[in-house]
């Protein structure tokens, strides 16, 4: 089982947790972040017994909302499984938006409009 947030802020530290319960054989778990034809390995874990592990990964920087996939591959000698789930990365937004005012003169004297 793998858990992660459905929506992650661009460039932030995101948490992903992976659990493996009662494996019957030695298994390898690979977790990838997939976007188009690019794949980034987030975790590779070899296990012969139960484990639960959480780790942080840096979310990619995006300028617009980006839906990507987290792909989990689990395989051993007799067992193979692949699952993909969507995750949305949202661009950073300013907490305090700035307003820029441009005047027609560089300097105003008192009383001028």
Short mmCIF file of C-alpha atoms in Angstrom, two decimals:
data_model
loop_
_atom_site.label_atom_id
_atom_site.label_comp_id
_atom_site.label_asym_id
_atom_site.label_seq_id
_atom_site.Cartn_x
_atom_site.Cartn_y
_atom_site.Cartn_z
CA UNK A 1 0.00 0.00 0.00
CA UNK A 2 1.26 3.47 -0.90
CA UNK A 3 -0.26 6.72 0.36
CA UNK A 4 0.38 10.30 -0.74
CA UNK A 5 -1.59 13.58 -1.00
CA UNK A 6 -3.84 14.06 -4.03
CA UNK A 7 -2.73 17.70 -4.43
CA UNK A 8 0.84 18.87 -3.78
CA UNK A 9 2.28 22.40 -3.96
CA UNK A 10 4.98 22.94 -6.58
CA UNK A 11 8.52 22.70 -5.19
CA UNK A 12 7.38 21.67 -1.70
CA UNK A 13 8.47 18.69 0.36
CA UNK A 14 5.78 16.02 -0.03
CA UNK A 15 5.39 12.92 2.11
CA UNK A 16 4.87 9.45 0.67
CA UNK A 17 4.37 6.31 2.78
CA UNK A 18 4.77 2.71 1.62
CA UNK A 19 3.73 -0.44 3.49
CA UNK A 20 4.23 -4.08 2.64
CA UNK A 21 2.31 -6.65 4.68
CA UNK A 22 3.19 -10.34 4.99
CA UNK A 23 5.06 -10.97 1.73
CA UNK A 24 5.36 -14.65 0.72
CA UNK A 25 8.64 -14.07 -1.10
CA UNK A 26 11.40 -11.52 -1.54
CA UNK A 27 9.89 -8.50 -3.32
CA UNK A 28 11.21 -5.33 -4.93
CA UNK A 29 9.05 -2.20 -4.77
CA UNK A 30 9.75 0.67 -7.18
CA UNK A 31 7.83 3.94 -6.95
CA UNK A 32 8.12 6.39 -9.84
CA UNK A 33 6.74 9.84 -10.59
CA UNK A 34 5.68 9.72 -14.25
CA UNK A 35 4.93 12.72 -16.47
CA UNK A 36 4.59 12.09 -20.19
CA UNK A 37 7.60 10.01 -21.21
CA UNK A 38 9.71 11.12 -18.19
CA UNK A 39 9.98 8.91 -15.13
CA UNK A 40 11.68 9.80 -11.83
CA UNK A 41 12.45 7.05 -9.31
CA UNK A 42 11.22 8.13 -5.87
CA UNK A 43 11.84 4.90 -3.94
CA UNK A 44 13.32 1.46 -4.51
CA UNK A 45 12.91 -0.97 -1.64
CA UNK A 46 13.79 -4.67 -1.46
CA UNK A 47 11.95 -6.56 1.27
CA UNK A 48 11.68 -10.09 2.55
CA UNK A 49 9.49 -9.13 5.50
CA UNK A 50 6.89 -6.54 6.45
CA UNK A 51 7.87 -2.89 6.41
CA UNK A 52 6.35 0.55 6.75
CA UNK A 53 8.36 3.52 5.62
CA UNK A 54 7.58 7.19 5.03
CA UNK A 55 9.88 9.57 3.24
CA UNK A 56 9.83 13.07 1.78
CA UNK A 57 10.45 13.94 -1.82
CA UNK A 58 10.72 17.31 -3.52
CA UNK A 59 7.74 18.05 -5.72
CA UNK A 60 8.58 19.25 -9.22
CA UNK A 61 8.35 22.95 -10.03
CA UNK A 62 5.36 23.70 -12.25
CA UNK A 63 4.07 26.99 -13.66
CA UNK A 64 0.52 25.71 -14.19
CA UNK A 65 -1.50 22.90 -12.64
CA UNK A 66 0.04 19.59 -13.70
CA UNK A 67 -1.56 16.17 -13.33
CA UNK A 68 1.09 13.44 -13.13
CA UNK A 69 1.11 9.79 -12.10
CA UNK A 70 2.71 7.93 -9.24
CA UNK A 71 3.48 4.42 -10.47
CA UNK A 72 4.05 1.57 -8.02
CA UNK A 73 5.70 -1.63 -9.28
CA UNK A 74 6.00 -4.63 -7.00
CA UNK A 75 7.64 -7.80 -8.25
CA UNK A 76 9.22 -11.03 -7.08
CA UNK A 77 9.78 -14.48 -8.61
CA UNK A 78 6.09 -15.44 -8.68
CA UNK A 79 4.32 -12.11 -8.08
CA UNK A 80 4.08 -8.96 -10.17
CA UNK A 81 1.84 -5.93 -9.74
CA UNK A 82 1.74 -2.44 -11.25
CA UNK A 83 -0.61 0.37 -10.21
CA UNK A 84 -0.77 4.04 -11.19
CA UNK A 85 -2.62 6.88 -9.49
CA UNK A 86 -2.91 10.56 -10.38
CA UNK A 87 -1.44 13.40 -8.35
CA UNK A 88 -1.89 17.12 -9.06
CA UNK A 89 0.93 19.61 -8.61
CA UNK A 90 -0.24 23.19 -8.12
CA UNK A 91 1.95 26.22 -8.83
CA UNK A 92 3.05 28.45 -5.99
CA UNK A 93 0.84 31.45 -5.35
CA UNK A 94 1.84 34.49 -3.41
CA UNK A 95 0.36 34.62 0.05
CA UNK A 96 0.28 38.42 -0.10
CA UNK A 97 -0.32 39.54 -3.69
CA UNK A 98 1.50 42.73 -4.62
CA UNK A 99 -0.06 45.68 -6.41
CA UNK A 100 2.11 47.82 -8.68
CA UNK A 101 0.93 51.38 -9.35
CA UNK A 102 2.56 53.31 -12.18
CA UNK A 103 2.12 57.08 -12.14
CA UNK A 104 2.42 59.53 -15.02
CA UNK A 105 5.19 61.55 -13.27
CA UNK A 106 8.21 60.29 -11.35
CA UNK A 107 7.72 62.77 -8.43
CA UNK A 108 4.61 64.53 -7.18
CA UNK A 109 4.78 67.71 -5.07
CA UNK A 110 2.22 68.30 -2.30
CA UNK A 111 -1.16 69.28 -3.76
CA UNK A 112 -0.46 68.01 -7.29
CA UNK A 113 -2.76 65.47 -8.89
#
